[in-house]
């Protein structure tokens, strides 16, 4: 059921507030579309928690369909793991990982408004204890990073070379732990560059005009 509130005014100075619960099947197509597009946690301890969304077009959140597919890929890689959500945007990927059992997530975004939004969403999910937010340019963060991660999400703006640059820096500084994996979100035209051992490219998954590419450190399960 979905609750709606409305005010009825009469001929006098008084007005009255009413609420109405409407079953989803009676909503218009437009109303259902708005409800379905609300960004929320799909599964785990924070399942169903609604997240705040960005204003404007600077942030391109991962769609629910792609997000669900992504977490089907990494579902056995999250329990007790340390996660890096690079280009965090709203923080929804890292928050989904925490909801599904990840031990800790570091969220990185260079924009002040994005970092603030991530912090708000962390609070909504009550994951403050297991989260860290860094307002930093991605390459600068990787260059100065003194930590290693089990899972890394890479979702930079599509029409840039940032994905290649980040992969190169991650392998150069060996930021991924043994058996760790990276998931890269890109347009269909992007091809993973040659990776130096012990890093290697895994499978690709296509969803419309979006592609997910799994890269891993040798020893991890092939996905």
PDB file of C-alpha atoms in Angstrom:
ATOM      1  CA  UNK A   1       0.000   0.000   0.000  1.00  0.00           C
ATOM      2  CA  UNK A   2       1.136   3.569  -0.747  1.00  0.00           C
ATOM      3  CA  UNK A   3       0.010   6.474   1.463  1.00  0.00           C
ATOM      4  CA  UNK A   4      -1.082   9.786  -0.022  1.00  0.00           C
ATOM      5  CA  UNK A   5      -1.964  12.939   1.904  1.00  0.00           C
ATOM      6  CA  UNK A   6      -4.171  15.809   0.701  1.00  0.00           C
ATOM      7  CA  UNK A   7      -5.806  18.930   2.091  1.00  0.00           C
ATOM      8  CA  UNK A   8      -9.458  19.847   1.619  1.00  0.00           C
ATOM      9  CA  UNK A   9     -10.478  23.472   2.119  1.00  0.00           C
ATOM     10  CA  UNK A  10     -14.046  24.601   2.729  1.00  0.00           C
ATOM     11  CA  UNK A  11     -15.833  27.920   2.514  1.00  0.00           C
ATOM     12  CA  UNK A  12     -14.611  28.878   5.984  1.00  0.00           C
ATOM     13  CA  UNK A  13     -11.063  29.542   7.255  1.00  0.00           C
ATOM     14  CA  UNK A  14     -10.482  25.930   8.294  1.00  0.00           C
ATOM     15  CA  UNK A  15      -8.869  23.214   6.198  1.00  0.00           C
ATOM     16  CA  UNK A  16      -8.635  19.502   6.848  1.00  0.00           C
ATOM     17  CA  UNK A  17      -5.793  17.052   6.196  1.00  0.00           C
ATOM     18  CA  UNK A  18      -6.776  13.592   4.951  1.00  0.00           C
ATOM     19  CA  UNK A  19      -4.638  10.555   4.168  1.00  0.00           C
ATOM     20  CA  UNK A  20      -5.464   7.743   1.773  1.00  0.00           C
ATOM     21  CA  UNK A  21      -3.795   4.362   1.330  1.00  0.00           C
ATOM     22  CA  UNK A  22      -3.811   3.177  -2.273  1.00  0.00           C
ATOM     23  CA  UNK A  23      -2.949  -0.323  -3.427  1.00  0.00           C
ATOM     24  CA  UNK A  24      -0.253  -0.268  -6.197  1.00  0.00           C
ATOM     25  CA  UNK A  25      -2.566  -1.951  -8.722  1.00  0.00           C
ATOM     26  CA  UNK A  26      -4.816   1.123  -8.682  1.00  0.00           C
ATOM     27  CA  UNK A  27      -2.009   3.565  -9.447  1.00  0.00           C
ATOM     28  CA  UNK A  28      -1.679   5.128 -12.879  1.00  0.00           C
ATOM     29  CA  UNK A  29       1.213   4.041 -15.066  1.00  0.00           C
ATOM     30  CA  UNK A  30       2.929   7.363 -14.316  1.00  0.00           C
ATOM     31  CA  UNK A  31       2.563   6.857 -10.558  1.00  0.00           C
ATOM     32  CA  UNK A  32       3.862   3.285 -10.764  1.00  0.00           C
ATOM     33  CA  UNK A  33       6.852   4.414 -12.815  1.00  0.00           C
ATOM     34  CA  UNK A  34       7.755   7.042 -10.219  1.00  0.00           C
ATOM     35  CA  UNK A  35       7.468   4.481  -7.430  1.00  0.00           C
ATOM     36  CA  UNK A  36       9.585   1.906  -9.294  1.00  0.00           C
ATOM     37  CA  UNK A  37      12.310   4.465 -10.014  1.00  0.00           C
ATOM     38  CA  UNK A  38      12.888   5.285  -6.345  1.00  0.00           C
ATOM     39  CA  UNK A  39      16.463   4.343  -5.478  1.00  0.00           C
ATOM     40  CA  UNK A  40      16.574   1.779  -2.703  1.00  0.00           C
ATOM     41  CA  UNK A  41      18.606  -1.080  -1.235  1.00  0.00           C
ATOM     42  CA  UNK A  42      17.604  -4.328  -2.941  1.00  0.00           C
ATOM     43  CA  UNK A  43      18.610  -6.978  -0.405  1.00  0.00           C
ATOM     44  CA  UNK A  44      20.197  -7.651   2.965  1.00  0.00           C
ATOM     45  CA  UNK A  45      19.953  -5.978   6.363  1.00  0.00           C
ATOM     46  CA  UNK A  46      18.906  -2.600   4.877  1.00  0.00           C
ATOM     47  CA  UNK A  47      16.564  -4.080   2.280  1.00  0.00           C
ATOM     48  CA  UNK A  48      13.942  -1.635   1.039  1.00  0.00           C
ATOM     49  CA  UNK A  49      15.660   1.414   2.551  1.00  0.00           C
ATOM     50  CA  UNK A  50      15.086   4.389   0.269  1.00  0.00           C
ATOM     51  CA  UNK A  51      18.141   6.440  -0.689  1.00  0.00           C
ATOM     52  CA  UNK A  52      18.379  10.109  -1.485  1.00  0.00           C
ATOM     53  CA  UNK A  53      18.989  10.827  -5.144  1.00  0.00           C
ATOM     54  CA  UNK A  54      21.134  13.530  -6.758  1.00  0.00           C
ATOM     55  CA  UNK A  55      19.798  16.696  -8.300  1.00  0.00           C
ATOM     56  CA  UNK A  56      20.790  17.473 -11.876  1.00  0.00           C
ATOM     57  CA  UNK A  57      22.623  15.234 -14.346  1.00  0.00           C
ATOM     58  CA  UNK A  58      26.198  15.177 -12.989  1.00  0.00           C
ATOM     59  CA  UNK A  59      25.579  11.800 -11.352  1.00  0.00           C
ATOM     60  CA  UNK A  60      24.442   8.760 -13.373  1.00  0.00           C
ATOM     61  CA  UNK A  61      23.203   6.182 -10.849  1.00  0.00           C
ATOM     62  CA  UNK A  62      23.451   2.519 -11.804  1.00  0.00           C
ATOM     63  CA  UNK A  63      19.981   1.262 -12.783  1.00  0.00           C
ATOM     64  CA  UNK A  64      18.234  -1.291 -10.562  1.00  0.00           C
ATOM     65  CA  UNK A  65      18.428  -3.932 -13.299  1.00  0.00           C
ATOM     66  CA  UNK A  66      22.185  -3.542 -13.708  1.00  0.00           C
ATOM     67  CA  UNK A  67      22.715  -3.264  -9.943  1.00  0.00           C
ATOM     68  CA  UNK A  68      20.814  -6.474  -9.292  1.00  0.00           C
ATOM     69  CA  UNK A  69      22.818  -8.250 -11.989  1.00  0.00           C
ATOM     70  CA  UNK A  70      26.068  -6.880 -10.581  1.00  0.00           C
ATOM     71  CA  UNK A  71      25.310  -8.224  -7.130  1.00  0.00           C
ATOM     72  CA  UNK A  72      24.316 -11.584  -8.544  1.00  0.00           C
ATOM     73  CA  UNK A  73      27.868 -11.712  -9.912  1.00  0.00           C
ATOM     74  CA  UNK A  74      29.592 -10.785  -6.621  1.00  0.00           C
ATOM     75  CA  UNK A  75      27.091 -12.254  -4.139  1.00  0.00           C
ATOM     76  CA  UNK A  76      29.614 -14.793  -2.768  1.00  0.00           C
ATOM     77  CA  UNK A  77      32.463 -12.247  -2.609  1.00  0.00           C
ATOM     78  CA  UNK A  78      30.997  -9.822  -0.054  1.00  0.00           C
ATOM     79  CA  UNK A  79      30.646 -11.471   3.343  1.00  0.00           C
ATOM     80  CA  UNK A  80      33.249  -9.965   5.690  1.00  0.00           C
ATOM     81  CA  UNK A  81      35.084  -8.196   2.846  1.00  0.00           C
ATOM     82  CA  UNK A  82      36.479  -4.681   2.523  1.00  0.00           C
ATOM     83  CA  UNK A  83      34.999  -2.733  -0.394  1.00  0.00           C
ATOM     84  CA  UNK A  84      36.060   0.349  -2.368  1.00  0.00           C
ATOM     85  CA  UNK A  85      33.294   2.260  -4.144  1.00  0.00           C
ATOM     86  CA  UNK A  86      35.236   4.548  -6.470  1.00  0.00           C
ATOM     87  CA  UNK A  87      33.187   7.271  -8.217  1.00  0.00           C
ATOM     88  CA  UNK A  88      30.603   6.610  -5.505  1.00  0.00           C
ATOM     89  CA  UNK A  89      27.962   9.100  -6.678  1.00  0.00           C
ATOM     90  CA  UNK A  90      25.032   8.257  -4.389  1.00  0.00           C
ATOM     91  CA  UNK A  91      26.945   5.468  -2.647  1.00  0.00           C
ATOM     92  CA  UNK A  92      24.324   2.897  -3.632  1.00  0.00           C
ATOM     93  CA  UNK A  93      26.801   0.191  -4.729  1.00  0.00           C
ATOM     94  CA  UNK A  94      28.851   0.322  -1.542  1.00  0.00           C
ATOM     95  CA  UNK A  95      25.708   0.525   0.596  1.00  0.00           C
ATOM     96  CA  UNK A  96      24.242  -2.495  -1.164  1.00  0.00           C
ATOM     97  CA  UNK A  97      27.495  -4.361  -0.459  1.00  0.00           C
ATOM     98  CA  UNK A  98      27.322  -3.435   3.238  1.00  0.00           C
ATOM     99  CA  UNK A  99      23.690  -4.503   3.391  1.00  0.00           C
ATOM    100  CA  UNK A 100      24.733  -7.885   1.994  1.00  0.00           C
ATOM    101  CA  UNK A 101      27.433  -8.502   4.581  1.00  0.00           C
ATOM    102  CA  UNK A 102      30.562  -6.566   3.588  1.00  0.00           C
ATOM    103  CA  UNK A 103      32.672  -5.622   6.609  1.00  0.00           C
ATOM    104  CA  UNK A 104      33.587  -2.083   5.543  1.00  0.00           C
ATOM    105  CA  UNK A 105      33.268   0.242   2.555  1.00  0.00           C
ATOM    106  CA  UNK A 106      35.294   3.272   1.526  1.00  0.00           C
ATOM    107  CA  UNK A 107      33.344   5.679  -0.693  1.00  0.00           C
ATOM    108  CA  UNK A 108      35.262   8.059  -2.962  1.00  0.00           C
ATOM    109  CA  UNK A 109      33.941  10.989  -4.986  1.00  0.00           C
ATOM    110  CA  UNK A 110      35.649  14.272  -5.808  1.00  0.00           C
ATOM    111  CA  UNK A 111      32.467  16.402  -5.764  1.00  0.00           C
ATOM    112  CA  UNK A 112      31.525  17.987  -2.462  1.00  0.00           C
ATOM    113  CA  UNK A 113      27.790  17.585  -3.065  1.00  0.00           C
ATOM    114  CA  UNK A 114      28.230  13.895  -3.954  1.00  0.00           C
ATOM    115  CA  UNK A 115      30.297  13.204  -0.829  1.00  0.00           C
ATOM    116  CA  UNK A 116      27.622  14.931   1.268  1.00  0.00           C
ATOM    117  CA  UNK A 117      24.893  12.842  -0.410  1.00  0.00           C
ATOM    118  CA  UNK A 118      26.813   9.626   0.294  1.00  0.00           C
ATOM    119  CA  UNK A 119      27.067  10.587   3.962  1.00  0.00           C
ATOM    120  CA  UNK A 120      23.318  11.196   4.102  1.00  0.00           C
ATOM    121  CA  UNK A 121      22.600   7.807   2.555  1.00  0.00           C
ATOM    122  CA  UNK A 122      25.014   6.102   4.918  1.00  0.00           C
ATOM    123  CA  UNK A 123      23.043   7.647   7.784  1.00  0.00           C
ATOM    124  CA  UNK A 124      19.733   6.496   6.312  1.00  0.00           C
ATOM    125  CA  UNK A 125      21.070   2.924   6.227  1.00  0.00           C
ATOM    126  CA  UNK A 126      22.724   3.263   9.661  1.00  0.00           C
ATOM    127  CA  UNK A 127      26.097   2.135   8.326  1.00  0.00           C
ATOM    128  CA  UNK A 128      28.206   4.894   9.881  1.00  0.00           C
ATOM    129  CA  UNK A 129      30.393   2.484  11.855  1.00  0.00           C
ATOM    130  CA  UNK A 130      31.448   0.483   8.800  1.00  0.00           C
ATOM    131  CA  UNK A 131      31.813   3.350   6.293  1.00  0.00           C
ATOM    132  CA  UNK A 132      34.352   5.973   5.340  1.00  0.00           C
ATOM    133  CA  UNK A 133      33.830   8.805   2.831  1.00  0.00           C
ATOM    134  CA  UNK A 134      36.742  10.433   1.027  1.00  0.00           C
ATOM    135  CA  UNK A 135      36.145  13.578  -1.022  1.00  0.00           C
ATOM    136  CA  UNK A 136      38.965  13.071  -3.468  1.00  0.00           C
ATOM    137  CA  UNK A 137      39.743  12.743  -7.144  1.00  0.00           C
ATOM    138  CA  UNK A 138      39.872   9.015  -7.928  1.00  0.00           C
ATOM    139  CA  UNK A 139      43.452   8.841  -9.231  1.00  0.00           C
ATOM    140  CA  UNK A 140      44.743  10.965  -6.355  1.00  0.00           C
ATOM    141  CA  UNK A 141      43.028   8.639  -3.890  1.00  0.00           C
ATOM    142  CA  UNK A 142      44.522   5.529  -5.487  1.00  0.00           C
ATOM    143  CA  UNK A 143      47.973   7.112  -5.621  1.00  0.00           C
ATOM    144  CA  UNK A 144      47.933   7.864  -1.890  1.00  0.00           C
ATOM    145  CA  UNK A 145      45.931   4.807  -0.801  1.00  0.00           C
ATOM    146  CA  UNK A 146      47.655   2.809   1.909  1.00  0.00           C
ATOM    147  CA  UNK A 147      44.966   0.129   2.080  1.00  0.00           C
ATOM    148  CA  UNK A 148      44.069  -2.924   0.030  1.00  0.00           C
ATOM    149  CA  UNK A 149      40.554  -4.052  -0.821  1.00  0.00           C
ATOM    150  CA  UNK A 150      38.733  -7.304  -1.576  1.00  0.00           C
ATOM    151  CA  UNK A 151      36.125  -5.789  -3.907  1.00  0.00           C
ATOM    152  CA  UNK A 152      36.386  -2.620  -6.008  1.00  0.00           C
ATOM    153  CA  UNK A 153      33.528  -1.018  -7.924  1.00  0.00           C
ATOM    154  CA  UNK A 154      34.607   1.193 -10.833  1.00  0.00           C
ATOM    155  CA  UNK A 155      31.905   3.304 -12.454  1.00  0.00           C
ATOM    156  CA  UNK A 156      33.492   6.470 -13.910  1.00  0.00           C
ATOM    157  CA  UNK A 157      31.918   8.746 -16.525  1.00  0.00           C
ATOM    158  CA  UNK A 158      31.750   6.678 -19.710  1.00  0.00           C
ATOM    159  CA  UNK A 159      33.309   9.066 -22.206  1.00  0.00           C
ATOM    160  CA  UNK A 160      36.629   9.462 -20.405  1.00  0.00           C
ATOM    161  CA  UNK A 161      39.819   7.450 -20.052  1.00  0.00           C
ATOM    162  CA  UNK A 162      39.409   7.224 -16.288  1.00  0.00           C
ATOM    163  CA  UNK A 163      38.551   3.519 -16.279  1.00  0.00           C
ATOM    164  CA  UNK A 164      41.808   2.599 -18.018  1.00  0.00           C
ATOM    165  CA  UNK A 165      43.793   4.948 -15.798  1.00  0.00           C
ATOM    166  CA  UNK A 166      42.256   3.544 -12.620  1.00  0.00           C
ATOM    167  CA  UNK A 167      42.870  -0.058 -13.663  1.00  0.00           C
ATOM    168  CA  UNK A 168      46.468   0.790 -14.469  1.00  0.00           C
ATOM    169  CA  UNK A 169      46.995   2.446 -11.088  1.00  0.00           C
ATOM    170  CA  UNK A 170      45.252  -0.331  -9.140  1.00  0.00           C
ATOM    171  CA  UNK A 171      47.482  -2.963 -10.743  1.00  0.00           C
ATOM    172  CA  UNK A 172      50.582  -0.780 -10.456  1.00  0.00           C
ATOM    173  CA  UNK A 173      50.141  -0.245  -6.714  1.00  0.00           C
ATOM    174  CA  UNK A 174      48.614  -3.701  -6.190  1.00  0.00           C
ATOM    175  CA  UNK A 175      45.609  -2.349  -4.281  1.00  0.00           C
ATOM    176  CA  UNK A 176      43.454  -5.454  -4.719  1.00  0.00           C
ATOM    177  CA  UNK A 177      43.926  -8.206  -2.168  1.00  0.00           C
ATOM    178  CA  UNK A 178      44.672 -11.775  -3.131  1.00  0.00           C
ATOM    179  CA  UNK A 179      41.521 -13.426  -4.509  1.00  0.00           C
ATOM    180  CA  UNK A 180      39.946  -9.984  -4.896  1.00  0.00           C
ATOM    181  CA  UNK A 181      37.755  -8.809  -7.782  1.00  0.00           C
ATOM    182  CA  UNK A 182      36.927  -5.550  -9.551  1.00  0.00           C
ATOM    183  CA  UNK A 183      33.693  -4.820 -11.389  1.00  0.00           C
ATOM    184  CA  UNK A 184      33.907  -2.164 -14.117  1.00  0.00           C
ATOM    185  CA  UNK A 185      30.768  -0.500 -15.485  1.00  0.00           C
ATOM    186  CA  UNK A 186      31.140   1.022 -18.951  1.00  0.00           C
ATOM    187  CA  UNK A 187      29.543   1.598 -22.305  1.00  0.00           C
ATOM    188  CA  UNK A 188      29.548  -1.272 -24.801  1.00  0.00           C
ATOM    189  CA  UNK A 189      32.466   0.132 -26.778  1.00  0.00           C
ATOM    190  CA  UNK A 190      34.969  -0.047 -23.887  1.00  0.00           C
ATOM    191  CA  UNK A 191      37.455  -2.913 -23.923  1.00  0.00           C
ATOM    192  CA  UNK A 192      39.512  -3.906 -20.907  1.00  0.00           C
ATOM    193  CA  UNK A 193      43.208  -3.120 -21.537  1.00  0.00           C
ATOM    194  CA  UNK A 194      45.944  -5.741 -21.101  1.00  0.00           C
ATOM    195  CA  UNK A 195      46.557  -6.300 -17.391  1.00  0.00           C
ATOM    196  CA  UNK A 196      49.874  -7.265 -15.839  1.00  0.00           C
ATOM    197  CA  UNK A 197      50.049 -10.457 -13.767  1.00  0.00           C
ATOM    198  CA  UNK A 198      48.714 -11.361 -11.291  1.00  0.00           C
ATOM    199  CA  UNK A 199      45.724  -9.369 -12.601  1.00  0.00           C
ATOM    200  CA  UNK A 200      43.504 -10.691 -15.384  1.00  0.00           C
ATOM    201  CA  UNK A 201      40.242  -9.901 -17.109  1.00  0.00           C
ATOM    202  CA  UNK A 202      37.222 -12.133 -16.558  1.00  0.00           C
ATOM    203  CA  UNK A 203      33.762 -12.292 -18.084  1.00  0.00           C
ATOM    204  CA  UNK A 204      31.728  -9.512 -19.630  1.00  0.00           C
ATOM    205  CA  UNK A 205      28.002  -9.035 -19.036  1.00  0.00           C
ATOM    206  CA  UNK A 206      25.867  -6.845 -21.323  1.00  0.00           C
ATOM    207  CA  UNK A 207      22.643  -5.088 -20.375  1.00  0.00           C
ATOM    208  CA  UNK A 208      21.339  -2.924 -23.193  1.00  0.00           C
ATOM    209  CA  UNK A 209      23.948  -0.212 -23.738  1.00  0.00           C
ATOM    210  CA  UNK A 210      25.760  -0.990 -20.478  1.00  0.00           C
ATOM    211  CA  UNK A 211      28.540  -3.505 -19.942  1.00  0.00           C
ATOM    212  CA  UNK A 212      29.925  -4.976 -16.726  1.00  0.00           C
ATOM    213  CA  UNK A 213      33.443  -6.388 -16.899  1.00  0.00           C
ATOM    214  CA  UNK A 214      34.922  -8.445 -14.075  1.00  0.00           C
ATOM    215  CA  UNK A 215      38.668  -8.235 -13.461  1.00  0.00           C
ATOM    216  CA  UNK A 216      40.397 -10.228 -10.765  1.00  0.00           C
ATOM    217  CA  UNK A 217      43.637 -10.929  -9.005  1.00  0.00           C
ATOM    218  CA  UNK A 218      44.952 -14.414  -9.657  1.00  0.00           C
ATOM    219  CA  UNK A 219      43.508 -17.001  -7.317  1.00  0.00           C
ATOM    220  CA  UNK A 220      39.969 -15.623  -7.240  1.00  0.00           C
ATOM    221  CA  UNK A 221      37.003 -17.606  -8.500  1.00  0.00           C
ATOM    222  CA  UNK A 222      36.434 -16.988 -12.206  1.00  0.00           C
ATOM    223  CA  UNK A 223      33.191 -15.084 -12.788  1.00  0.00           C
TER     224      UNK A 223
END
